[in-house]
Short mmCIF file of C-alpha atoms in Angstrom, two decimals:
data_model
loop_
_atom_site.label_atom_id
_atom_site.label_comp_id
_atom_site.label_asym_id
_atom_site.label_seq_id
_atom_site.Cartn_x
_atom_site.Cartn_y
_atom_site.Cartn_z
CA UNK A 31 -17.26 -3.80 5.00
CA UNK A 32 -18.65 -4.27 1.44
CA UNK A 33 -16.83 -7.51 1.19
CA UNK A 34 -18.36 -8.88 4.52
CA UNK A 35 -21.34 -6.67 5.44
CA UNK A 36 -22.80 -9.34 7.42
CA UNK A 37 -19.47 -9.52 9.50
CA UNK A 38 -18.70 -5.81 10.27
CA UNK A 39 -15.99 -6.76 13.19
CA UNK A 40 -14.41 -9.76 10.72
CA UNK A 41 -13.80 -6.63 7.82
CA UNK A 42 -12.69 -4.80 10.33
CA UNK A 43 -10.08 -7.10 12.34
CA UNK A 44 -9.27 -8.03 8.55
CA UNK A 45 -8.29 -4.14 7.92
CA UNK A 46 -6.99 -3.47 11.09
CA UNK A 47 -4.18 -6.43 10.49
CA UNK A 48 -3.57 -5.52 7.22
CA UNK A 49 -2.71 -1.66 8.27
CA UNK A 50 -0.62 -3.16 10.56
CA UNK A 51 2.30 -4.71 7.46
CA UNK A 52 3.45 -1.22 6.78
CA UNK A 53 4.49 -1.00 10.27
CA UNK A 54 5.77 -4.20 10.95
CA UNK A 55 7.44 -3.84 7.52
CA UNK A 56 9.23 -0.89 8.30
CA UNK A 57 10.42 -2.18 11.68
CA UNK A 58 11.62 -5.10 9.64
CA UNK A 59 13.64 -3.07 7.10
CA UNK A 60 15.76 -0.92 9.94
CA UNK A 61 16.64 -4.29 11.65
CA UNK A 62 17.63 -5.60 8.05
CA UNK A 63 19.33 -2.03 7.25
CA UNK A 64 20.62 -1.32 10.28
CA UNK A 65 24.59 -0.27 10.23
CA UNK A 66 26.65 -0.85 13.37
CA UNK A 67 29.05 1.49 14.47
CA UNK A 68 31.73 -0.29 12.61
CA UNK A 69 30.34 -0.27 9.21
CA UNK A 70 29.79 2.63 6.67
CA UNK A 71 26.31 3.30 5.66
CA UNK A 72 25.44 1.93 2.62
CA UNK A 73 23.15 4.03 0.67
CA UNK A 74 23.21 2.67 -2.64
CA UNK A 75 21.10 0.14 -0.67
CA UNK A 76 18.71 1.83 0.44
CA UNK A 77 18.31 4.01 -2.64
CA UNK A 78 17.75 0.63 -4.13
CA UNK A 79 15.31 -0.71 -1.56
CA UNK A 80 13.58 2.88 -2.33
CA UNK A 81 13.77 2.81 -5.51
CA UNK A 82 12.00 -0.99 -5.54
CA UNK A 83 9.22 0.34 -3.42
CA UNK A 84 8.28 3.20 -5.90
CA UNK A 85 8.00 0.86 -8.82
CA UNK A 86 5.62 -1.71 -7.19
CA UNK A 87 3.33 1.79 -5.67
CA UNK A 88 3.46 3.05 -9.31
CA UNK A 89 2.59 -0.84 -10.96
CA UNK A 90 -0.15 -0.87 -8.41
CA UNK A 91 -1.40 2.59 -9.20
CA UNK A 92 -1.56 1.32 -13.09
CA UNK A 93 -2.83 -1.58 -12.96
CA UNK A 94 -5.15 -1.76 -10.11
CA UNK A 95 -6.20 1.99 -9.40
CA UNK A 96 -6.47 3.96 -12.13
CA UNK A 97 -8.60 1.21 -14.39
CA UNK A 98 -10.67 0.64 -11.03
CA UNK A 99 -11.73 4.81 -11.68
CA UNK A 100 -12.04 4.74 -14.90
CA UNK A 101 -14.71 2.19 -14.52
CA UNK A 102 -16.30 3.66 -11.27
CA UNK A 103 -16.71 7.21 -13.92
CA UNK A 104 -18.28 5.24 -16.35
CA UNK A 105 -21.04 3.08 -14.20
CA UNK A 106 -21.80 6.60 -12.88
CA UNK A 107 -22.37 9.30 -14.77
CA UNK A 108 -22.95 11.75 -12.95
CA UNK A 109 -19.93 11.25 -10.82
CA UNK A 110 -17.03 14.39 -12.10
CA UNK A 111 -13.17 13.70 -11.79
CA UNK A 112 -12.81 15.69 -8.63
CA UNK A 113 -14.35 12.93 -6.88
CA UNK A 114 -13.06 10.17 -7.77
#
């Protein structure tokens, strides 16, 4: 809504689709990773597939999240940690 607050129903079909990747994503991922009864399951796979996953959450975190606080703490002062 801040980005469009004369369009409230354009933010929000904008956040509705994007809420709707993880779940497409996901159904995406079983089809891709999905053994058939004659193969063995390959988890090294999907430990890797995993393991990709947590490094992008944790580059994200980095580089967009925690610099995105740190600068919401200092325009307000009288904001503490526990809120942010």
């Amino acid at each position: 809504l801040a980005a469009r607050p004369n369009q409230p129903w354009l933010a929000f079909a904008l956040a509705s689709l994007s809420g709707l990747a993880e779940p497409v994503g996901a159904f995406m991922t079983l089809r891709l990773l999905d053994n058939d009864s004659t193969a063995t399951p390959d988890m090294n796979l999907m430990g890797n597939v995993l393991a990709l996953v947590a490094g992008i959450m944790v580059t994200v975190a980095l580089r967009e999240l925690f610099p995105e606080a740190k600068r919401q703490i200092a325009s307000n002062k009288d904001t503490s940690v526990f809120n942010v």
